[in-house]
Structures are given as structure tokens and as C-alpha cells.
Coordinates of C-alpha atoms and ligand atoms in Angstrom, one line a residue:
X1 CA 0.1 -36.5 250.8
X2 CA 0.6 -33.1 252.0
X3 CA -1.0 -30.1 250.0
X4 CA -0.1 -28.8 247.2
X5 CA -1.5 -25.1 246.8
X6 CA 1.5 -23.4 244.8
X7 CA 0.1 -21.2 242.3
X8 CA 2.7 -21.2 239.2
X9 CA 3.3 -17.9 237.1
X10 CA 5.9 -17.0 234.7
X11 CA 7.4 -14.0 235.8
X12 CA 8.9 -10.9 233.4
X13 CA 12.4 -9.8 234.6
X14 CA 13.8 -8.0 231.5
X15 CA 15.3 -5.6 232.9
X16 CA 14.7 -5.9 236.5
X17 CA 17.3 -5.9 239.3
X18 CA 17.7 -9.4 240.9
X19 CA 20.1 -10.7 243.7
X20 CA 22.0 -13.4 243.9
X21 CA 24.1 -14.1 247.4
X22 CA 26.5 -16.5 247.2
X23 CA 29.2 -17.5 244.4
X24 CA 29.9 -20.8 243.8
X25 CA 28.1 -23.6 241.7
X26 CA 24.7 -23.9 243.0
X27 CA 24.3 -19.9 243.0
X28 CA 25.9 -20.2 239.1
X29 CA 22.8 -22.6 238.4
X30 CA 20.8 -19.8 239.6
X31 CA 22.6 -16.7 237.8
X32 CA 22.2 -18.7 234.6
X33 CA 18.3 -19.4 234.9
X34 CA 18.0 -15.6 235.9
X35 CA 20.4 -14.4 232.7
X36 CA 17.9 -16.5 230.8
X37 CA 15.0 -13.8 231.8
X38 CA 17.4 -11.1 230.7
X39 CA 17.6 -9.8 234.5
X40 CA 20.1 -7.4 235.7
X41 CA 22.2 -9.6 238.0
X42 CA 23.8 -8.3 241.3
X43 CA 25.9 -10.9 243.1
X44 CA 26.7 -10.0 246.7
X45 CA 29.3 -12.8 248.1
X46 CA 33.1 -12.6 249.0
X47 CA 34.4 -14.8 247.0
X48 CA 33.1 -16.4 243.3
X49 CA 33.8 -19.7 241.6
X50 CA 35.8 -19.6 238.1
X51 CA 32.2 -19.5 236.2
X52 CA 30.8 -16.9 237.8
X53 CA 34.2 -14.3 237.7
X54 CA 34.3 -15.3 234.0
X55 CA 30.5 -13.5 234.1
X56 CA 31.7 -10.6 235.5
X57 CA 34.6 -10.4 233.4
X58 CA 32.3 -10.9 230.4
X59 CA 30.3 -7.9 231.9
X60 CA 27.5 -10.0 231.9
X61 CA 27.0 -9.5 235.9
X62 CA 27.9 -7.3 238.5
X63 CA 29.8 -8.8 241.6
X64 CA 29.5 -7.0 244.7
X65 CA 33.1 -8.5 246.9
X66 CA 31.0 -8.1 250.3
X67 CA 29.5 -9.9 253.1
X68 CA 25.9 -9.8 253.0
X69 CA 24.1 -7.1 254.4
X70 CA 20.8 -6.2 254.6
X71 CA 21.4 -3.0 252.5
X72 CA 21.6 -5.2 249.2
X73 CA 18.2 -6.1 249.3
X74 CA 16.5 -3.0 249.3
X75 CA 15.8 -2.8 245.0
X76 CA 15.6 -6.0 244.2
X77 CA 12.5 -8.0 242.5
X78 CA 13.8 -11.5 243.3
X79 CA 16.4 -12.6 245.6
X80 CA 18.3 -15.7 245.5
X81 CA 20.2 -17.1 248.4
X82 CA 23.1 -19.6 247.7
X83 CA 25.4 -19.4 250.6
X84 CA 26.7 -22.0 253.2
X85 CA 26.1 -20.7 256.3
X86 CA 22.7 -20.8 257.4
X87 CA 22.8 -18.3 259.3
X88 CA 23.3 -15.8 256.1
X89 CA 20.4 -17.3 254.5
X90 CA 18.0 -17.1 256.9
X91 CA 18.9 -13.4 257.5
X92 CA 18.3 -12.9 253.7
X93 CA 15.1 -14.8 253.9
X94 CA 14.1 -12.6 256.6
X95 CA 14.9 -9.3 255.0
X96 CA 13.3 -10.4 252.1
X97 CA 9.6 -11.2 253.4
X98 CA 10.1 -8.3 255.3
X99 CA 9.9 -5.9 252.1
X100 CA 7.6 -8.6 250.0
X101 CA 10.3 -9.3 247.8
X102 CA 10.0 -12.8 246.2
X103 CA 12.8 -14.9 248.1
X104 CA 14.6 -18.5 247.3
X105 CA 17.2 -20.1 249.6
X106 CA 18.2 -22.7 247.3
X107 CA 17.5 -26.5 248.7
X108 CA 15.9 -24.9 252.0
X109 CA 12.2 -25.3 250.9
X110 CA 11.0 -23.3 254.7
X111 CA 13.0 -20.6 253.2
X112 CA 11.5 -19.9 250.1
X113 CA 8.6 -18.0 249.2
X114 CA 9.0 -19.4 245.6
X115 CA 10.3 -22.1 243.6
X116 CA 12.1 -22.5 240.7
X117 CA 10.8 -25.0 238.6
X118 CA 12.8 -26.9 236.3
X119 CA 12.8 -25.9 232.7
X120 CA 12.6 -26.6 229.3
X121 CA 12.6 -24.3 226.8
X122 CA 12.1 -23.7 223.2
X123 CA 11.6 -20.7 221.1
X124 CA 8.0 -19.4 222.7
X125 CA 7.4 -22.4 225.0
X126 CA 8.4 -23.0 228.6
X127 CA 7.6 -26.0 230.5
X128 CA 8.5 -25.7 234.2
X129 CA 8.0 -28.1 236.6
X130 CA 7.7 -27.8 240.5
X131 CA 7.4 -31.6 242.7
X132 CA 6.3 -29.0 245.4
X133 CA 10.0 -28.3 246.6
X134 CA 10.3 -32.3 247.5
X135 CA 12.8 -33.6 244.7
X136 CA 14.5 -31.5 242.3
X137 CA 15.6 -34.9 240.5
X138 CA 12.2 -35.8 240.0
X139 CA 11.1 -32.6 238.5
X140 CA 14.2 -33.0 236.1
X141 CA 13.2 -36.5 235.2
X142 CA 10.0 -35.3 234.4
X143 CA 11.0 -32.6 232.4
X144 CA 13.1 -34.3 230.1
X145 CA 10.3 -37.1 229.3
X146 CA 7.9 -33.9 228.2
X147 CA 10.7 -32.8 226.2
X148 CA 11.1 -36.1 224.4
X149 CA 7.7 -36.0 223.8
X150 CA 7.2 -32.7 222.2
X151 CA 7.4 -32.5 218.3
X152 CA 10.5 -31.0 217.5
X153 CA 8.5 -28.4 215.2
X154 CA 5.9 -27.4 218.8
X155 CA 8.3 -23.9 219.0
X156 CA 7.8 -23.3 215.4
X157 CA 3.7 -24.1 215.2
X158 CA 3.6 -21.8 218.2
X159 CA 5.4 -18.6 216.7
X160 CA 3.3 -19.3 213.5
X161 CA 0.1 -19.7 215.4
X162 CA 1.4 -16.5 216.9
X163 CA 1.3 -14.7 214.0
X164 CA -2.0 -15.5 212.3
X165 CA -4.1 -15.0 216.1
X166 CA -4.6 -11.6 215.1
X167 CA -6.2 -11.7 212.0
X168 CA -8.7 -14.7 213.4
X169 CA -9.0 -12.8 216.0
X170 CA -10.3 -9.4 213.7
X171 CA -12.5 -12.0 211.6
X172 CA -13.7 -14.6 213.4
X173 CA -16.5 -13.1 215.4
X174 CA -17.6 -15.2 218.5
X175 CA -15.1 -16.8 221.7
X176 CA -16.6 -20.3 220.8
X177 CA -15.6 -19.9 217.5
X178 CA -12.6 -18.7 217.5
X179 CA -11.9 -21.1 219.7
X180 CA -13.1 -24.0 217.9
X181 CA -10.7 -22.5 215.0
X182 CA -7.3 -22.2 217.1
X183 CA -8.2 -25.6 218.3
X184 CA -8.2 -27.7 215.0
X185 CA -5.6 -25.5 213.4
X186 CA -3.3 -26.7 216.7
X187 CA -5.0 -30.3 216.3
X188 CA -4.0 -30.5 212.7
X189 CA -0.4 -29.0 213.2
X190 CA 0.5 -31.4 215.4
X191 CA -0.9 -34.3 214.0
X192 CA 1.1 -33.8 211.2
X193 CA 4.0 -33.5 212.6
X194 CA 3.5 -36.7 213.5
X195 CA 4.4 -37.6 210.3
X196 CA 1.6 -39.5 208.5
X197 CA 0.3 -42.7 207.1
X198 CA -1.8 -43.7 203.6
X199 CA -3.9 -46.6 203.7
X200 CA -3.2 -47.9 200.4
X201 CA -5.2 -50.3 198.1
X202 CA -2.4 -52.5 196.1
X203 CA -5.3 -53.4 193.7
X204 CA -6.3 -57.5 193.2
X205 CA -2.5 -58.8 192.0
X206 CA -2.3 -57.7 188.7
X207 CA 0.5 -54.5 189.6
X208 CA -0.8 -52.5 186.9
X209 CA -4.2 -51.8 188.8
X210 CA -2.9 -49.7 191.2
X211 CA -4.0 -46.5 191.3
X212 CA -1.6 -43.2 190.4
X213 CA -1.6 -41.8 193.6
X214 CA -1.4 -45.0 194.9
X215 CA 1.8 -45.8 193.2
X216 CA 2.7 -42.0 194.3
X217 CA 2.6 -42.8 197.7
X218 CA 4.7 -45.7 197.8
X219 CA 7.3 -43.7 195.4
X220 CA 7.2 -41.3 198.2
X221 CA 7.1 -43.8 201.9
X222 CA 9.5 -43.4 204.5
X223 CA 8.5 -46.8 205.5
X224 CA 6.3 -49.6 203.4
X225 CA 4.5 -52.5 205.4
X226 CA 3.2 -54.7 203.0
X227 CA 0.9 -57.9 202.8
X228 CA 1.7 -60.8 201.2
X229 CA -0.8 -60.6 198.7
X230 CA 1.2 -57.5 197.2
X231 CA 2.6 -57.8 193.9
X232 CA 6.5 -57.1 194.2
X233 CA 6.6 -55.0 191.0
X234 CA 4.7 -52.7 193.2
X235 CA 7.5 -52.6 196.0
X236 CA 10.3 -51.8 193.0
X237 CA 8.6 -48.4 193.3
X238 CA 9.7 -47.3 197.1
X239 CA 12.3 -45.2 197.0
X240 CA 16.1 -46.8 197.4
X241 CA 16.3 -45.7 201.1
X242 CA 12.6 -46.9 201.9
X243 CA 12.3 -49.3 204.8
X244 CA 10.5 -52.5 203.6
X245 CA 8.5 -54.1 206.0
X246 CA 6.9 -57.7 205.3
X247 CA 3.9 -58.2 207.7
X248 CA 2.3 -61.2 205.5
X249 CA 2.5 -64.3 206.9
X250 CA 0.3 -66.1 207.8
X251 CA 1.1 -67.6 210.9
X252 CA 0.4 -66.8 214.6
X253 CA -2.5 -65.5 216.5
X254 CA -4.5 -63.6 213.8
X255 CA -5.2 -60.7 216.3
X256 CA -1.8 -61.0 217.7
X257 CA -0.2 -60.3 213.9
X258 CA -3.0 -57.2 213.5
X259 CA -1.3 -55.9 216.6
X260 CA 2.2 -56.0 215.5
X261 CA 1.1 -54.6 212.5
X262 CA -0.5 -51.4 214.1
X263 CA 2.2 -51.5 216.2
X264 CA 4.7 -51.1 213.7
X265 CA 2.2 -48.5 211.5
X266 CA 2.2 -46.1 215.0
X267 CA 4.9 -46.8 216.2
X268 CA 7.5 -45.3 212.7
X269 CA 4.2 -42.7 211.8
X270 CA 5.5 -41.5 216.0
X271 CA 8.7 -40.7 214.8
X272 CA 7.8 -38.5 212.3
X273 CA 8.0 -41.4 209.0
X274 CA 5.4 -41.6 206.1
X275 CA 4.2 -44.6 206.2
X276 CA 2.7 -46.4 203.7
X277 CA 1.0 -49.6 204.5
X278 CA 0.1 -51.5 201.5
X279 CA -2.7 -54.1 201.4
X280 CA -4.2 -55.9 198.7
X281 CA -7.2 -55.1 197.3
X282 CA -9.2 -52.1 198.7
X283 CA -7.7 -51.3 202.7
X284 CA -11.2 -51.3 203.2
X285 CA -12.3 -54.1 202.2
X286 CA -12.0 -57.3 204.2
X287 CA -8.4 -56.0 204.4
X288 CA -8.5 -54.9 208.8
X289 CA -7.8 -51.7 207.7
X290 CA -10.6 -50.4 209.9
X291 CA -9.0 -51.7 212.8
X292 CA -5.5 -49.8 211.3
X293 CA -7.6 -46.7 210.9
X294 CA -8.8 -47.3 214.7
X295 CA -5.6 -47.7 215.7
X296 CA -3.9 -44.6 214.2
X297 CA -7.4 -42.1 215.4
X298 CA -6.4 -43.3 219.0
X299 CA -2.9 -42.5 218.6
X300 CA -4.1 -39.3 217.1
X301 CA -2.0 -39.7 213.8
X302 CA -3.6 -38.6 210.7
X303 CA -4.0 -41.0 207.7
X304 CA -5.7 -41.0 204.6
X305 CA -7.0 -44.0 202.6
X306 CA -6.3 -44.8 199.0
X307 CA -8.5 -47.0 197.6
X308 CA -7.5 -49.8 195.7
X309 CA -9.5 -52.8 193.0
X310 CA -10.6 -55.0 195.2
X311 CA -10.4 -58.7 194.5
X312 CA -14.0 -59.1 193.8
X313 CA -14.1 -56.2 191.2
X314 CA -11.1 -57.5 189.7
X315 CA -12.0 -61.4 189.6
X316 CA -15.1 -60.0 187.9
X317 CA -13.2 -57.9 185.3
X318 CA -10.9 -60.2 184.0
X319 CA -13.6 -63.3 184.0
X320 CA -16.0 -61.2 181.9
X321 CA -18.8 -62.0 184.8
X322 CA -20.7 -58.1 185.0
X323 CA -22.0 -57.7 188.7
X324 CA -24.8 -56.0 188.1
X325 CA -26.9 -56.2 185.0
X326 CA -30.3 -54.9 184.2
X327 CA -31.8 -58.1 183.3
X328 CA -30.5 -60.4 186.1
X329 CA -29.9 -58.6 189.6
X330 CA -30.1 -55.1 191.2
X331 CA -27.1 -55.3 193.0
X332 CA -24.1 -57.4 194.5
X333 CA -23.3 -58.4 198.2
X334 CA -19.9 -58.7 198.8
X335 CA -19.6 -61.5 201.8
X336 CA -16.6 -63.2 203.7
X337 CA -16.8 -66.9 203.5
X338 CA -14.9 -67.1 206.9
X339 CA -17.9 -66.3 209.1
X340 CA -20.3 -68.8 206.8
X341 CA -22.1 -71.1 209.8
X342 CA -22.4 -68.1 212.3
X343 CA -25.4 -67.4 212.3
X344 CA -25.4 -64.3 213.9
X345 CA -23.9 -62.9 211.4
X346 CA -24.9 -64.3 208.5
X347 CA -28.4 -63.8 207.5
X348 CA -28.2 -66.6 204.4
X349 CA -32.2 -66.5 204.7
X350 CA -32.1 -62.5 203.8
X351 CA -29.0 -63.2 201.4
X352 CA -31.0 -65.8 199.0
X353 CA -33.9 -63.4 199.4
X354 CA -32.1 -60.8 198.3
X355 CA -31.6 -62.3 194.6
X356 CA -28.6 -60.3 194.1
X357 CA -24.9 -61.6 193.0
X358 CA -23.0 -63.0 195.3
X359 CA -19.3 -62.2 195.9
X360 CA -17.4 -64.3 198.4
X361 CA -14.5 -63.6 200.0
X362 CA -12.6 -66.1 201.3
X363 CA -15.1 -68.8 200.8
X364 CA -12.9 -71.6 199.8
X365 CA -12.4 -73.5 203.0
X366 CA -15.9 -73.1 203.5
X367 CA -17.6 -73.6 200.5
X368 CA -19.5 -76.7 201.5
X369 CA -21.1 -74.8 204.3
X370 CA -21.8 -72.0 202.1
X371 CA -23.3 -73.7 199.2
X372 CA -25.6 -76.1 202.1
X373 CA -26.9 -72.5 203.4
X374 CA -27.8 -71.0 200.0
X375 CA -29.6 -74.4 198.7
X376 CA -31.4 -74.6 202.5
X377 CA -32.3 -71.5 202.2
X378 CA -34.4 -71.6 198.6
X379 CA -31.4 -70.9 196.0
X380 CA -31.3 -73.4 193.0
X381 CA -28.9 -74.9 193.4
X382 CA -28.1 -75.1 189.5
X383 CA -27.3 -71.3 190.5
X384 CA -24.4 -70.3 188.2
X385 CA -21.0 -69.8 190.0
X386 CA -17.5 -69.2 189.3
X387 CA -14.4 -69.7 191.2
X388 CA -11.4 -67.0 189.9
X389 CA -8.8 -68.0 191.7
X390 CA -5.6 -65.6 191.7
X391 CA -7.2 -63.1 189.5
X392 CA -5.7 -60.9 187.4
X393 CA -2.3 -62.5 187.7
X394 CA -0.6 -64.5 184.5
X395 CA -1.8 -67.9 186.5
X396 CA -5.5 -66.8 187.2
X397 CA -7.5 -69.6 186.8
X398 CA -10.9 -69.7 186.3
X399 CA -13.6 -72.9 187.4
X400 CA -17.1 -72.8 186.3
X401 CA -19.6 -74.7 188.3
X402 CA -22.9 -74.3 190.0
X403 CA -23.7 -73.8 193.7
X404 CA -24.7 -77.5 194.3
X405 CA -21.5 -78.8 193.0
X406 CA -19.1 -75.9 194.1
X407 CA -17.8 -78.6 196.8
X408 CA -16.7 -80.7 194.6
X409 CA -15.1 -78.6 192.1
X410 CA -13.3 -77.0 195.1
X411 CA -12.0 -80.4 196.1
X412 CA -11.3 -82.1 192.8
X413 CA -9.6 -79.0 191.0
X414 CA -7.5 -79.3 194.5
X415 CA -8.4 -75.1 194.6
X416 CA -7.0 -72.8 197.5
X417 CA -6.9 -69.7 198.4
X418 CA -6.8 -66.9 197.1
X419 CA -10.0 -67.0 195.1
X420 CA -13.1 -65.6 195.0
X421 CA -16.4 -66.9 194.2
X422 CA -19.0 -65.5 192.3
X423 CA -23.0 -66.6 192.4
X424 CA -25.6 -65.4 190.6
X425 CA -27.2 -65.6 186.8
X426 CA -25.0 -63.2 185.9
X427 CA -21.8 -65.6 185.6
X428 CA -23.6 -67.1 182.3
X429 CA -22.9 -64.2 181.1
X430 CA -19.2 -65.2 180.8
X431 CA -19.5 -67.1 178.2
X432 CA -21.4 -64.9 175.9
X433 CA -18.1 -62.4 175.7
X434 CA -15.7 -65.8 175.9
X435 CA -14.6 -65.2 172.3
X436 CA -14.1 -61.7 172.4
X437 CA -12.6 -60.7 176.3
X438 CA -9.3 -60.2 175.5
X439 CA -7.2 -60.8 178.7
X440 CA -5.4 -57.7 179.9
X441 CA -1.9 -58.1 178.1
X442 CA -0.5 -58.2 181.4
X443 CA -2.0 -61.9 181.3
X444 CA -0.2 -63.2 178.5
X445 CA 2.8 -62.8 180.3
X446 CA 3.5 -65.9 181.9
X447 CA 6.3 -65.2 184.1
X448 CA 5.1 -65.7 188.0
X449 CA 6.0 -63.4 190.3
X450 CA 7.4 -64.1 194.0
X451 CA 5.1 -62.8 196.4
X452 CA 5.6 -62.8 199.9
X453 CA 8.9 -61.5 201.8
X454 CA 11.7 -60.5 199.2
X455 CA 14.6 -62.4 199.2
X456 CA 18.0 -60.7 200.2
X457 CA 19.6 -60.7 196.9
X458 CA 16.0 -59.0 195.3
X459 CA 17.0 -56.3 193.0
X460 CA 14.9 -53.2 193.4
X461 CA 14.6 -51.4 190.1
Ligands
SAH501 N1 -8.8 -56.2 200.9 C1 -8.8 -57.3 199.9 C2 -9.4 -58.6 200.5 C3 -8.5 -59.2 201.6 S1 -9.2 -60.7 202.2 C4 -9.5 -56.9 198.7 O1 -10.2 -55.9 198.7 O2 -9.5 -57.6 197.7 C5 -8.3 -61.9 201.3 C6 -9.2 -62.6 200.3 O3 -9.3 -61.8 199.1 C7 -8.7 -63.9 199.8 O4 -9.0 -65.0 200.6 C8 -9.5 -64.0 198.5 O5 -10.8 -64.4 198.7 C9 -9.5 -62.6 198.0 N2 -8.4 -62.3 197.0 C10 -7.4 -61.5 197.2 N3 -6.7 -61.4 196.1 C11 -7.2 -62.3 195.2 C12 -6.9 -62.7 193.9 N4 -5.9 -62.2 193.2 N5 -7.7 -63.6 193.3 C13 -8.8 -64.1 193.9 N6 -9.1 -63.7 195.2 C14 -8.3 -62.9 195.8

């Protein structure tokens, strides 16, 4: 590859004298780009094309009805050459390096001692592009995918940037300051322009345990992606135009489905959407919305995260089972179920040890294995535990047991997911408050809700 050792500058011609010789559509190209710097355009060339005259009508240039001579080019501060014989143009490339005045002969890269580049322009900001004189359809191409890719509001962040570097610049004492300043103001501005995306906590099923500015965010989304453990009540509040995008089931690669699903979250967040991407429980929770988080950092679009009641705070509320309490434990683990005979990440030895309550996640398919760990690895295994199985919701069902005979239960009472079990002393607790826990009145009503991907004919309130 040859070298490449132009030096690119943006030159001020306001008011400066410029020449173009030649009249017809390539030297029109060039009269435009150079009315663009506000130049004072002489055209030397005997005849012009219907574009040009109608600039010299318009007053807008001055046409000069002569052959070239070297005369022309004694003012100038750039000179343009456009004409079809060569011999012309290498005359005016001549008498321009001759006085040191900046020269182009248009598609005759020996005979330029610059280059346009090609352009794109908004407000304050001017990309131009040189491919080093080789192919002016390249450096077009090239221009119009940075143009696609610029926010539409860059012009607009830079003229307001514009106006507030002055007063950072008065108060902010130190360079590395200041420069640290302009650079997560600029970071920020464009981030959002992005448009943005909540993480948002649906709460355990019941829709009511949503937080507000949870339920203000989806009242709000451009677009919703939503699990399928997501009570539809909670969909009725997107707004009429919302897109509504189902992402639950459950089939599939798992890792290929989180990829879509990130995928889909970057990809309308790109084009400028609020997106809202609704998961039950808490997003953080056993929910993957780490690896959403992840994902959206290394696309460099800004989130927040609304938390939400997770499942194993919500089985616990609505069972009457407190998961801490002064007499019995000092705390809770909250475990997944899925990971129960890999050892290398489960630590049942430490877990047991740890005497606190257990809260498992996705624990039924499992729950052999997990109650075999816990009893090998010194818990009684008359250990209280409960199974809540879709909690909070009319149909939540709760199965008391201990860990020994949690296999069992699980297979007799023909449970599946989702539930969550609970292990500990504290579940004897339950039946203390069992005459007196009133079940949220959103219990008593027994109508089930269809969760999963809304039919067609769904009305949205
Ligand atoms: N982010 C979610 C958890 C997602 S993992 C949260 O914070 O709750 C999915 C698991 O959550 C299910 O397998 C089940 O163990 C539990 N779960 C979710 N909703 C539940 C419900 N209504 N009742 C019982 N368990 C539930």
C-alpha cells in the first residue's frame, strides 16, 4: 500500500476569492462545495452549463466568458481546474504551484496539491473523507455509512456543548479536569440519544406488586419485551401504540434465546426506542438481567434497573413463612436449584453450615438431589420446608413437607415449576399466623389469568 501522508485541515474561505476554470457539471460540483464556504466565486471558462449561468444570473457567481489565462490566477486562495483539455489544466496547475496557491484539477490526482474530501455536514460538524485521491466512490460510500451512524441530535449536542465550554472553562480549573468533564457530558449526551432501556422487576405474579415507577415505565415504553412469567394485567398498561414483544418461551438453546433477547433490547434501544424489558421477579435476580445489563454497557446504551418482588420474597409473604427471625436464623441464602450436583458451585457443606433459611430457585426438577446434599451434609432431615408454588397468584398453592420427604411430595402432589422452596425452622412459623394471614384480596379472586404470548384478539385496556 502506498503512503498516505496527507495532512487534512478545514480551511476558512468566507470571503476569500476562489477560482474555478471550467463550466460544466464536474466544475458545478465544485462551485457548490466552494459556495458552501461562503467563497467569492470567479469562473473563468467560455462557455457554462444551464446550472452554472443560473448562478450567475442569481448573482451568486461571477463568470468571466474567457479562455484561461494565467492572469486569473494571480488573487486567488484556491483554484479549481475543471476543464477538458489537458493541456489547460496542467497550465493552471502550473501557475498555481508557481505562486503557492492551493490547486485541484479535478480527477487528475498528479495535478493537485489538495483534495477535496467528500462531505457530510450538519449544523457545526463536518466529516470529510479523502481515500487518498484513489476512489471518490469509496469516500462517498464511506461517508454516508458515518452519516447513518451519527445521532440525528450530534449537530444539536455540539452547538449546546458549544455554548456551556466557556463557563467550564472559567470554572473548572485544571486540563485533566476539564477534560474529564466535557468527556462524560459528550458520553452521556449521546448515550441518550440512543434512546434508553429500564430493566424492570414485574414483581412474583401477583400484578399488584409492581412497583409505581415500575408500572410508570411500562405506561411510558416505546417497546415492551416481556417474559412469560409476566402477569398480562401488567402489559394492559403500555401505551396503545407500544410494541409488544413476547420473548418467553421456553424452547430452544437457552443461550441462544438470551441472545435474541439482547438482540432485540440493543437493537430498538439503537434506534432511539425506550425500551422496557419486563422480567419477573427482581431483573436481578436469577432473571439474566446481568448478562442484559452486559450487553447494553457494550453497546454503550444507558439503562437503569427497577427492581421488582422477587419470587422468593413474595412466596414468603403470602405463605406467612418470615425469612429471618431473631430466634431461628441470622439470615437467608437465596440459591438456584438448577446448578444443585455441581459442585463447583455449590458449596452444600458451607450452606448446611451456615444454618440460615434456605430459598430455592428453581429447585423442583432437582429436588431429590438437593434434599440428598443437605441431609449428606448434616441437615435434619425433619428440617421444615415448604413448596409455594405460583405464588401470589389466585392458584398459589402451598405444600408443607420436610427436607427428607420433599421428593416425594414433589412427585405425588405432581408439582412443577414455577415454585419456590423454602427450608429452614422458620417455615413452622407458618402455621402459628395460619388463622389470622389474610391472603392479599387479590387472592380471593379466582379468575386465572393467561400468561404467556397474548392472543390476537386480546383486548388491551
Ligand atoms: N427473577 C425472578 C426469578 C426468575 S427464575 C425473581 O426474582 O423472582 C424463575 C424461577 O423463579 C422459577 O423457576 C421459580 O423458582 C421462581 N418463580 C418465579 N415466579 C414464581 C411464582 N409466582 N411462584 C413460585 N416461584 C416462582
Amino acid at each position: 500500500m502506498g503512503e498516505n501522508n496527507l495532512l487534512p485541515i478545514f480551511l476558512k474561505l468566507e470571503n476569500e476569492p476562489t477560482l474555478v476554470v471550467g463550466g460544466g457539471n464536474i466544475a458545478f460540483q465544485k462551485i457548490q462545495q466552494l459556495l458552501d464556504a461562503k467563497s467569492i466565486i470567479t469562473v473563468v471558462s467560455l462557455e457554462c452549463n444551464d446550472d452554472v449561468s443560473q448562478l450567475v444570473r442569481d448573482g451568486r457567481i461571477e463568470w468571466i466568458q474567457e479562455y484561461y489565462h494565467t492572469k486569473f490566477i494571480d488573487s486567488p486562495k484556491v483554484v479549481i481546474g475543471a476543464t477538458s483539455n489537458k493541456a489547460v489544466n496542467k497550465a493552471i496547475y502550473d501557475d498555481a504551484q508557481k505562486l503557492g496557491i492551493p490547486v485541484n484539477i479535478v480527477d487528475q490526482p498528479k495535478l493537485c496539491s489538495f483534495y477535496l474530501g467528500s462531505v457530510h455536514s450538519k449544523g457545526d460538524v463536518k466529516v470529510a473523507v479523502s481515500t487518498n485521491g484513489k476512489s471518490p466512490a469509496v469516500a462517498k460510500k464511506i461517508r454516508n455509512m458515518i452519516k447513518q451512524l451519527l445521532p440525528k441530535e450530534t449537530a444539536s449536542i455540539v452547538s449546546e456543548l458549544g455554548k456551556i465550554r466557556k463557563s467550564i472553562q472559567l470554572s473548572v480549573d485544571t486540563y485533566s479536569e476539564r477534560k474529564q468533564i466535557f468527556e462524560s457530558i459528550v458520553e452521556n449526551q449521546f448515550s441518550t440519544t440512543c434512546g434508553k432501556v429500564s430493566l424492570v422487576g414485574a414483581g412474583p405474579g401477583d400484578p399488584e406488586l409492581i412497583s409505581i415507577r415500575g408500572a410508570t415505565a411500562i405506561s411510558t415504553a416505546d417497546v415492551l419485551v416481556y417474559d412469560s412469567l409476566v402477569h398480562p394485567d401488567l402489559l394492559k398498561l403500555a401505551p396503545q401504540n407500544a410494541v409488544l414483544i413476547f420473548v418467553g418461551k421456553r424452547c430452544g438453546k437457552h443461550s441462544t434465546v438470551q441472545e435474541h433477547i439482547e438482540g432485540l433490547i440493543v437493537t430498538h434501544a439503537t434506534e432511539g426506542k425506550y425500551v422496557v424489558r419486563l422480567k419477573g421477579g427482581d431483573p436481578f435476580v436469577f432473571g439474566r438481567g446481568g448478562e442484559e445489563a452486559e450487553a447494553l454497557a457494550k453497546n454503550n446504551i444507558s439503562f437503569e434497573v427497577i427492581p421488582g418482588i422477587s419470587a422468593g420474597l413474595g412466596s414468603a409473604a403470602y405463605s406467612g413463612i418470615p425469612l429471618t427471625h431473631r430466634d431461628y436464623t441470622s439470615g437467608t441464602i437465596f440459591l438456584t436449584g438448577h446448578a444443585a450436583t455441581d459442585e463447583n458451585t455449590m458449596d452444600w457443606n458451607a450452606i448446611v453450615k451456615s444454618k440460615m433459611t434456605l430459598v430455592i430457585y428453581m429447585g423442583v426438577k432437582n429436588a431429590s438431589d438437593i434434599s440428598q446434599k443437605l441431609i449428606q451434609n448434616g441437615m435434619n432431615g425433619d428440617m421444615p420446608t415448604a413448596i409455594i408454588q405460583h405464588a401470589t397468584l389466585p392458584f398459589q398453592k402451598i405444600y408443607e413437607t420436610t427436607i427428607k420427604k420433599l421428593p416425594t411430595e414433589i412427585e405425588n402432589s405432581e408439582i412443577n415449576a414455577p415454585a419456590i422452596i423454602i427450608i429452614g425452622e422458620v417455615v413452622s412459623l407458618k402455621n402459628k399466623f395460619a388463622n389470622y394471614l389474610q391472603s392479599p384480596t387479590y387472592l380471593k379472586t379466582l379468575e386465572s389469568p393467561q400468561f404467556g404470548e397474548i392472543p390476537s384478539n386480546y383486548k388491551l385496556k
